Amino acid sequence: MHTPNNPQTRSNYLLGFSRLITGLLFIFSGLIKANDPTGFGYKLEEYFHVFGTHFLNDYSVTIAVAICGLEILLGALLLLGFWKRMVAWGLLLLILFFTFLTFYSAFFEVVTSCGCFGDAIPLTPWQSFTKDLVLLALILVIFVNRAQIRPVISNGATQLVITIALIVLSLGIGIYTVNFLPFIDFLPYKKGNNLPKLMTLPEGEVGDQYEVIYTLKHKTSGEQKKVSDKTYLSDELWKDEQWEIIGDPESRLVKKGYQIPIPDLLITDANGDDFTQQLIENPYYNLVVVAWDLDKTNREALQRINALVMNAAEAYNIRAILLTAGSTQDAERISNELDLLTEIFYADAVPLKSMVRANPGVLLLQNGIVIDKWHYNTLPDFDSLDKRYFGKAYENE
């Protein structure tokens, strides 16, 4: 009989605690990323760029789905106690890999967010690295004591069936959300959001505060020193003709302020004229087709969307635009080839990727509010949209 002070009992408690926390955290992390593997794939492309493995970009979403599925699977198997040696090795190798990535990102400041919990819980690289160190400690406890893990079900055939089901489920979630849309949209362009409000600093809030650093050189002694813009003005150094500013001033963040959810959306026409406000704040229904990468966009889907646009324009004169990060030449070429009826406008790829996780995808806007959004695989036909939105709006006029 073991007493509470028995080392073996304490070891079992520590192992049980480590299994519970690690298993739940891996499942949670995997599910959050599997909710939006396309977004996680964009984050992986940042790492591919850092390490010069650009050839993996075309497989980023597939790799994202696999990593999400592996996290869910390992977490579930750990809690169930199945395949303990393989699971322990898998967890150890995976956390060592993640710890290396987060440390590299934090130390060299190359990736601003690791994407560990997708867009649901953004973490800084140092926060991610700290989280991985804690997980590494827990997984080392599991690895050292892996022989003590006991499965909740001892029958080998049953374990195999459950494991196969877990593999199908863990991969199936990511595959589904890639081909449709995330179950939960954590991005600023989600359904119901007012985009103009998310593009401006709310009253009473203060944005990031910066100071400008000047490098000064004394004309006689050659002495150099750095001073802030406040010191430069308060000490009236600008009056002293012996000091001259050399080089370009540096901007340094002094205090982190309120972060505008949509800070980077600028929509222009082919001439570079700003149409952001006109298009986003259109008081009538506005169909926004997002095809950020024209080289990889689904052309068959664009043709289906074009048919929808044609019906909407004929019945209600609804404005439809195509937003892309592609070149003017590519946009005009595809527009001519497919006889697109949409007006063409341009924006940076970063906000377009956040608008809808599809290429192409469609947003329905009115008065700056996202009324609805669709992946090209779930886009309803005109009759459905007419009954749900268009017809009701014009009946009320």
Short mmCIF file of C-alpha atoms in Angstrom, two decimals:
data_model
loop_
_atom_site.label_atom_id
_atom_site.label_comp_id
_atom_site.label_asym_id
_atom_site.label_seq_id
_atom_site.Cartn_x
_atom_site.Cartn_y
_atom_site.Cartn_z
CA MET A 1 0.00 0.00 0.00
CA HIS A 2 1.40 3.38 -1.06
CA THR A 3 1.27 6.36 1.25
CA PRO A 4 0.79 9.91 -0.09
CA ASN A 5 4.49 10.54 0.54
CA ASN A 6 5.53 7.59 -1.59
CA PRO A 7 7.67 8.82 -4.54
CA GLN A 8 5.80 6.47 -6.86
CA THR A 9 2.46 8.03 -5.89
CA ARG A 10 3.79 11.55 -6.38
CA SER A 11 5.15 10.49 -9.75
CA ASN A 12 1.73 9.16 -10.75
CA TYR A 13 0.07 12.42 -9.70
CA LEU A 14 2.59 14.45 -11.69
CA LEU A 15 2.19 12.19 -14.71
CA GLY A 16 -1.60 12.43 -14.52
CA PHE A 17 -1.47 16.22 -14.24
CA SER A 18 0.97 16.47 -17.15
CA ARG A 19 -1.16 14.19 -19.33
CA LEU A 20 -4.34 16.13 -18.59
CA ILE A 21 -2.91 19.61 -19.22
CA THR A 22 -0.86 18.58 -22.27
CA GLY A 23 -3.65 16.55 -23.82
CA LEU A 24 -6.28 19.26 -23.40
CA LEU A 25 -3.93 22.00 -24.60
CA PHE A 26 -2.92 20.05 -27.72
CA ILE A 27 -6.56 19.32 -28.55
CA PHE A 28 -7.54 22.95 -27.97
CA SER A 29 -4.64 24.30 -30.03
CA GLY A 30 -5.33 21.84 -32.84
CA LEU A 31 -9.05 22.61 -32.93
CA ILE A 32 -8.48 26.38 -32.97
CA LYS A 33 -6.10 26.08 -35.92
CA ALA A 34 -8.25 23.44 -37.67
CA ASN A 35 -11.07 25.99 -37.51
CA ASP A 36 -9.00 28.09 -39.94
CA PRO A 37 -6.19 26.05 -41.53
CA THR A 38 -6.04 28.47 -44.46
CA GLY A 39 -5.04 31.24 -42.07
CA PHE A 40 -2.54 28.93 -40.37
CA GLY A 41 -1.17 28.15 -43.81
CA TYR A 42 -0.53 31.86 -44.37
CA LYS A 43 1.44 31.88 -41.11
CA LEU A 44 3.45 28.86 -42.24
CA GLU A 45 4.36 30.72 -45.42
CA GLU A 46 5.99 33.38 -43.23
CA TYR A 47 8.19 30.69 -41.70
CA PHE A 48 8.94 29.24 -45.15
CA HIS A 49 10.09 32.70 -46.23
CA VAL A 50 12.36 33.04 -43.18
CA PHE A 51 14.01 29.66 -43.75
CA GLY A 52 14.18 29.97 -47.53
CA THR A 53 11.82 27.04 -48.18
CA HIS A 54 9.53 28.90 -50.57
CA PHE A 55 8.89 25.70 -52.55
CA LEU A 56 6.60 24.63 -49.68
CA ASN A 57 4.24 27.57 -50.17
CA ASP A 58 2.02 25.62 -52.54
CA TYR A 59 1.58 22.96 -49.84
CA SER A 60 1.14 25.31 -46.89
CA VAL A 61 -2.56 24.62 -46.38
CA THR A 62 -2.07 20.86 -46.70
CA ILE A 63 0.75 21.00 -44.14
CA ALA A 64 -1.45 23.16 -41.91
CA VAL A 65 -4.27 20.61 -42.00
CA ALA A 66 -1.79 17.82 -41.18
CA ILE A 67 -0.27 19.70 -38.22
CA CYS A 68 -3.70 20.59 -36.81
CA GLY A 69 -4.83 17.00 -37.18
CA LEU A 70 -1.66 15.68 -35.56
CA GLU A 71 -2.08 17.97 -32.55
CA ILE A 72 -5.69 16.87 -32.02
CA LEU A 73 -4.78 13.21 -32.50
CA LEU A 74 -1.79 13.23 -30.14
CA GLY A 75 -3.74 15.09 -27.48
CA ALA A 76 -6.67 12.68 -27.65
CA LEU A 77 -4.48 9.56 -27.67
CA LEU A 78 -2.52 10.90 -24.71
CA LEU A 79 -5.69 11.31 -22.66
CA LEU A 80 -6.88 7.85 -23.71
CA GLY A 81 -3.50 6.28 -23.00
CA PHE A 82 -3.31 4.56 -26.41
CA TRP A 83 0.00 3.87 -28.18
CA LYS A 84 1.88 5.45 -25.29
CA ARG A 85 5.42 5.10 -26.66
CA MET A 86 4.62 6.50 -30.11
CA VAL A 87 2.54 9.28 -28.62
CA ALA A 88 5.27 10.23 -26.15
CA TRP A 89 7.87 10.37 -28.93
CA GLY A 90 5.49 12.30 -31.18
CA LEU A 91 4.75 14.88 -28.49
CA LEU A 92 8.44 15.32 -27.67
CA LEU A 93 9.52 15.79 -31.27
CA LEU A 94 6.63 18.14 -32.00
CA ILE A 95 7.22 20.36 -28.96
CA LEU A 96 10.96 20.52 -29.67
CA PHE A 97 10.14 21.67 -33.20
CA PHE A 98 7.61 24.26 -31.98
CA THR A 99 9.99 25.51 -29.26
CA PHE A 100 12.73 26.03 -31.82
CA LEU A 101 10.38 27.98 -34.11
CA THR A 102 9.01 30.22 -31.38
CA PHE A 103 12.48 30.94 -29.98
CA TYR A 104 13.81 31.73 -33.45
CA SER A 105 10.84 34.02 -34.12
CA ALA A 106 11.22 35.82 -30.79
CA PHE A 107 15.01 36.16 -30.75
CA PHE A 108 15.43 37.23 -34.37
CA GLU A 109 12.07 39.07 -34.56
CA VAL A 110 11.17 37.49 -37.88
CA VAL A 111 7.55 36.39 -37.32
CA THR A 112 5.42 38.69 -35.17
CA SER A 113 2.87 36.03 -34.14
CA CYS A 114 3.39 32.28 -34.08
CA GLY A 115 -0.22 31.39 -34.91
CA CYS A 116 -0.25 28.85 -32.06
CA PHE A 117 -3.93 29.53 -31.39
CA GLY A 118 -4.73 31.07 -34.76
CA ASP A 119 -6.45 34.45 -34.72
CA ALA A 120 -8.52 33.49 -31.66
CA ILE A 121 -5.73 34.08 -29.12
CA PRO A 122 -2.87 36.05 -30.67
CA LEU A 123 0.40 35.59 -28.77
CA THR A 124 3.68 37.42 -29.11
CA PRO A 125 6.70 35.27 -30.01
CA TRP A 126 8.08 35.47 -26.45
CA GLN A 127 4.71 34.49 -24.99
CA SER A 128 4.59 31.57 -27.41
CA PHE A 129 8.13 30.52 -26.48
CA THR A 130 7.28 30.64 -22.76
CA LYS A 131 4.17 28.54 -23.38
CA ASP A 132 6.25 25.99 -25.29
CA LEU A 133 8.83 25.79 -22.47
CA VAL A 134 6.06 24.96 -20.00
CA LEU A 135 4.69 22.34 -22.39
CA LEU A 136 8.19 20.93 -22.92
CA ALA A 137 8.56 20.43 -19.16
CA LEU A 138 5.20 18.63 -18.98
CA ILE A 139 6.00 16.47 -22.00
CA LEU A 140 9.38 15.51 -20.53
CA VAL A 141 7.50 14.21 -17.47
CA ILE A 142 5.27 12.20 -19.81
CA PHE A 143 8.21 10.92 -21.84
CA VAL A 144 10.24 9.79 -18.83
CA ASN A 145 7.24 8.07 -17.25
CA ARG A 146 5.63 6.81 -20.47
CA ALA A 147 5.84 3.16 -19.32
CA GLN A 148 3.45 3.98 -16.45
CA ILE A 149 0.66 5.19 -18.75
CA ARG A 150 -2.34 2.87 -18.67
CA PRO A 151 -4.96 2.94 -21.46
CA VAL A 152 -8.61 3.49 -20.59
CA ILE A 153 -9.44 0.57 -22.90
CA SER A 154 -7.09 -2.42 -23.04
CA ASN A 155 -8.57 -4.21 -26.07
CA GLY A 156 -6.17 -3.71 -29.01
CA ALA A 157 -8.83 -3.97 -31.73
CA THR A 158 -11.01 -1.38 -30.02
CA GLN A 159 -8.02 0.93 -29.63
CA LEU A 160 -7.31 0.64 -33.36
CA VAL A 161 -10.91 1.44 -34.33
CA ILE A 162 -11.01 4.48 -32.04
CA THR A 163 -7.63 5.67 -33.33
CA ILE A 164 -8.76 5.44 -36.96
CA ALA A 165 -11.93 7.34 -36.08
CA LEU A 166 -9.83 10.04 -34.39
CA ILE A 167 -7.57 10.32 -37.44
CA VAL A 168 -10.58 10.76 -39.75
CA LEU A 169 -12.16 13.31 -37.39
CA SER A 170 -8.99 15.33 -36.72
CA LEU A 171 -8.13 15.63 -40.42
CA GLY A 172 -11.76 15.98 -41.48
CA ILE A 173 -12.29 19.18 -39.49
CA GLY A 174 -9.45 20.95 -41.29
CA ILE A 175 -10.43 19.60 -44.70
CA TYR A 176 -14.01 20.78 -44.17
CA THR A 177 -13.09 24.33 -43.12
CA VAL A 178 -10.64 24.70 -46.01
CA ASN A 179 -13.36 23.87 -48.50
CA PHE A 180 -16.06 25.88 -46.81
CA LEU A 181 -15.39 28.56 -44.17
CA PRO A 182 -14.28 28.55 -40.51
CA PHE A 183 -16.95 27.46 -38.03
CA ILE A 184 -16.13 30.55 -35.96
CA ASP A 185 -14.82 33.68 -37.67
CA PHE A 186 -12.28 35.47 -35.46
CA LEU A 187 -11.31 38.00 -38.13
CA PRO A 188 -12.44 41.65 -38.29
CA TYR A 189 -14.40 41.04 -41.50
CA LYS A 190 -16.78 38.56 -39.88
CA LYS A 191 -20.51 38.62 -40.48
CA GLY A 192 -22.23 41.49 -38.66
CA ASN A 193 -19.16 43.69 -38.24
CA ASN A 194 -19.24 47.37 -39.15
CA LEU A 195 -16.08 47.87 -41.21
CA PRO A 196 -15.84 51.70 -41.11
CA LYS A 197 -15.93 51.62 -37.29
CA LEU A 198 -13.17 49.01 -37.24
CA MET A 199 -11.02 51.18 -39.49
CA THR A 200 -10.97 54.23 -37.20
CA LEU A 201 -9.72 54.97 -33.69
CA PRO A 202 -12.70 55.03 -31.27
CA GLU A 203 -13.35 58.21 -29.32
CA GLY A 204 -11.41 58.23 -26.07
CA GLU A 205 -8.87 55.66 -27.20
CA VAL A 206 -5.21 56.44 -27.77
CA GLY A 207 -3.13 54.77 -30.46
CA ASP A 208 0.51 53.73 -30.27
CA GLN A 209 2.77 56.50 -29.00
CA TYR A 210 6.14 56.98 -30.66
CA GLU A 211 9.13 59.21 -30.14
CA VAL A 212 11.54 60.38 -32.78
CA ILE A 213 15.25 59.87 -32.09
CA TYR A 214 17.74 62.28 -33.68
CA THR A 215 21.45 61.62 -34.07
CA LEU A 216 23.33 64.85 -33.46
CA LYS A 217 26.94 65.67 -34.26
CA HIS A 218 28.94 68.54 -32.82
CA LYS A 219 30.60 70.46 -35.64
CA THR A 220 33.72 71.33 -33.61
CA SER A 221 34.43 68.31 -31.40
CA GLY A 222 32.86 65.68 -33.64
CA GLU A 223 30.95 64.28 -30.63
CA GLN A 224 27.78 62.37 -31.49
CA LYS A 225 24.74 61.77 -29.33
CA LYS A 226 21.17 60.58 -29.67
CA VAL A 227 18.29 62.63 -28.31
CA SER A 228 14.52 62.32 -28.46
CA ASP A 229 12.38 64.87 -30.23
CA LYS A 230 11.11 66.10 -26.85
CA THR A 231 14.64 66.69 -25.58
CA TYR A 232 15.60 68.31 -28.86
CA LEU A 233 12.80 70.84 -28.46
CA SER A 234 12.82 71.32 -24.67
CA ASP A 235 16.60 71.90 -24.53
CA GLU A 236 16.33 74.10 -27.61
CA LEU A 237 19.12 72.20 -29.31
CA TRP A 238 17.70 73.36 -32.62
CA LYS A 239 18.94 76.86 -31.76
CA ASP A 240 22.54 75.69 -31.20
CA GLU A 241 24.26 75.98 -34.56
CA GLN A 242 27.13 73.78 -33.31
CA TRP A 243 24.87 70.72 -33.36
CA GLU A 244 23.63 69.27 -36.63
CA ILE A 245 21.33 66.35 -37.32
CA ILE A 246 22.98 63.52 -39.24
CA GLY A 247 21.32 60.55 -40.85
CA ASP A 248 17.61 59.83 -40.84
CA PRO A 249 15.57 60.19 -37.63
CA GLU A 250 14.50 56.91 -35.98
CA SER A 251 10.98 56.24 -34.79
CA ARG A 252 10.69 54.23 -31.56
CA LEU A 253 7.56 52.86 -29.89
CA VAL A 254 7.17 54.35 -26.41
CA LYS A 255 3.78 53.00 -25.37
CA LYS A 256 1.49 50.45 -26.96
CA GLY A 257 -1.96 51.86 -27.54
CA TYR A 258 -5.30 50.76 -28.95
CA GLN A 259 -4.91 48.57 -32.02
CA ILE A 260 -7.31 49.38 -34.85
CA PRO A 261 -8.76 46.03 -36.03
CA ILE A 262 -8.56 47.05 -39.71
CA PRO A 263 -5.54 49.35 -40.10
CA ASP A 264 -4.43 48.43 -43.59
CA LEU A 265 -7.38 48.41 -46.00
CA LEU A 266 -6.86 50.71 -48.96
CA ILE A 267 -8.92 50.11 -52.10
CA THR A 268 -7.82 51.84 -55.28
CA ASP A 269 -8.64 51.75 -58.97
CA ALA A 270 -6.14 51.08 -61.74
CA ASN A 271 -4.97 54.71 -61.55
CA GLY A 272 -4.27 54.50 -57.82
CA ASP A 273 -7.23 56.68 -56.78
CA ASP A 274 -8.67 55.87 -53.35
CA PHE A 275 -12.17 54.33 -53.46
CA THR A 276 -12.13 52.76 -49.99
CA GLN A 277 -14.78 54.90 -48.35
CA GLN A 278 -17.07 54.98 -51.38
CA LEU A 279 -17.10 51.20 -51.73
CA ILE A 280 -17.10 50.18 -48.08
CA GLU A 281 -19.81 52.65 -47.01
CA ASN A 282 -22.15 52.06 -49.95
CA PRO A 283 -25.69 52.38 -48.47
CA TYR A 284 -27.05 49.78 -50.88
CA TYR A 285 -26.25 46.11 -51.24
CA ASN A 286 -22.77 45.64 -52.60
CA LEU A 287 -21.33 42.31 -53.76
CA VAL A 288 -17.60 42.21 -53.13
CA VAL A 289 -15.77 39.39 -54.91
CA VAL A 290 -12.36 38.75 -53.34
CA ALA A 291 -9.79 37.00 -55.54
CA TRP A 292 -6.53 38.09 -53.99
CA ASP A 293 -4.34 35.76 -56.10
CA LEU A 294 -5.55 35.71 -59.69
CA ASP A 295 -3.01 33.08 -60.71
CA LYS A 296 -4.48 30.57 -58.23
CA THR A 297 -8.10 31.64 -58.18
CA ASN A 298 -10.78 29.12 -59.15
CA ARG A 299 -11.92 30.27 -62.58
CA GLU A 300 -14.99 28.04 -62.67
CA ALA A 301 -16.09 29.66 -59.42
CA LEU A 302 -15.53 33.12 -60.90
CA GLN A 303 -17.83 32.20 -63.78
CA ARG A 304 -20.54 31.05 -61.35
CA ILE A 305 -20.15 34.28 -59.39
CA ASN A 306 -20.34 36.23 -62.64
CA ALA A 307 -23.70 34.63 -63.44
CA LEU A 308 -24.96 35.64 -60.00
CA VAL A 309 -23.71 39.19 -60.52
CA MET A 310 -25.46 39.37 -63.90
CA ASN A 311 -28.81 38.37 -62.39
CA ALA A 312 -28.40 40.75 -59.45
CA ALA A 313 -27.42 43.67 -61.68
CA GLU A 314 -30.34 43.10 -64.06
CA ALA A 315 -32.95 42.72 -61.31
CA TYR A 316 -31.83 45.35 -58.82
CA ASN A 317 -28.85 47.23 -60.25
CA ILE A 318 -26.71 46.00 -57.39
CA ARG A 319 -23.09 47.09 -57.56
CA ALA A 320 -20.51 44.30 -57.79
CA ILE A 321 -16.76 44.71 -57.55
CA LEU A 322 -13.76 42.43 -57.83
CA LEU A 323 -11.00 43.05 -55.28
CA THR A 324 -7.59 41.65 -56.08
CA ALA A 325 -3.94 42.04 -55.16
CA GLY A 326 -2.95 41.05 -58.69
CA SER A 327 -1.58 43.31 -61.37
CA THR A 328 -3.78 45.48 -63.56
CA GLN A 329 -2.72 43.48 -66.61
CA ASP A 330 -3.68 40.13 -65.03
CA ALA A 331 -6.99 41.49 -63.77
CA GLU A 332 -7.98 42.91 -67.14
CA ARG A 333 -6.88 39.77 -68.94
CA ILE A 334 -9.00 37.49 -66.74
CA SER A 335 -11.89 39.92 -66.89
CA ASN A 336 -11.82 39.84 -70.69
CA GLU A 337 -11.39 36.08 -70.89
CA LEU A 338 -14.33 35.39 -68.55
CA ASP A 339 -16.44 38.40 -69.58
CA LEU A 340 -16.64 39.51 -65.93
CA LEU A 341 -19.28 42.12 -65.14
CA THR A 342 -17.62 43.28 -61.93
CA GLU A 343 -15.74 46.55 -61.61
CA ILE A 344 -12.11 45.88 -60.74
CA PHE A 345 -10.35 47.43 -57.77
CA TYR A 346 -7.07 46.70 -56.03
CA ALA A 347 -5.90 46.20 -52.45
CA ASP A 348 -3.00 44.64 -50.60
CA ALA A 349 -3.08 40.86 -50.22
CA VAL A 350 -2.96 40.97 -46.40
CA PRO A 351 -6.42 42.48 -45.78
CA LEU A 352 -7.90 40.54 -48.70
CA LYS A 353 -6.75 37.25 -47.15
CA SER A 354 -8.53 38.29 -43.95
CA MET A 355 -11.78 39.23 -45.68
CA VAL A 356 -12.72 35.69 -46.62
CA ARG A 357 -10.74 32.45 -46.53
CA ALA A 358 -11.42 31.60 -50.14
CA ASN A 359 -10.00 32.50 -53.53
CA PRO A 360 -12.48 33.61 -54.73
CA GLY A 361 -14.88 34.41 -51.92
CA VAL A 362 -17.84 36.78 -51.78
CA LEU A 363 -18.97 39.35 -49.22
CA LEU A 364 -22.35 41.04 -49.17
CA LEU A 365 -22.00 44.55 -47.73
CA GLN A 366 -24.50 47.28 -46.93
CA ASN A 367 -23.76 50.53 -45.10
CA GLY A 368 -20.34 49.20 -44.23
CA ILE A 369 -21.76 46.13 -42.48
CA VAL A 370 -20.86 42.59 -43.53
CA ILE A 371 -24.33 41.16 -44.13
CA ASP A 372 -23.00 37.74 -45.14
CA LYS A 373 -19.98 36.02 -46.68
CA TRP A 374 -19.40 32.81 -48.60
CA HIS A 375 -16.71 30.46 -49.79
CA TYR A 376 -17.14 29.78 -53.50
CA ASN A 377 -18.22 26.24 -52.59
CA THR A 378 -21.14 27.53 -50.50
CA LEU A 379 -22.24 30.51 -52.61
CA PRO A 380 -26.06 30.45 -52.92
CA ASP A 381 -27.80 31.03 -56.23
CA PHE A 382 -29.53 34.28 -57.13
CA ASP A 383 -33.02 33.07 -56.17
CA SER A 384 -31.86 32.23 -52.64
CA LEU A 385 -30.17 35.60 -52.23
CA ASP A 386 -33.18 37.35 -53.70
CA LYS A 387 -35.57 35.78 -51.19
CA ARG A 388 -33.27 36.27 -48.23
CA TYR A 389 -31.84 39.73 -48.91
CA PHE A 390 -32.46 41.58 -52.18
CA GLY A 391 -36.22 41.20 -52.50
CA LYS A 392 -36.89 42.17 -48.87
CA ALA A 393 -34.71 45.25 -49.14
CA TYR A 394 -36.48 46.59 -52.22
CA GLU A 395 -39.93 45.77 -50.78
CA ASN A 396 -39.15 48.07 -47.88
CA GLU A 397 -38.21 51.02 -50.08
#
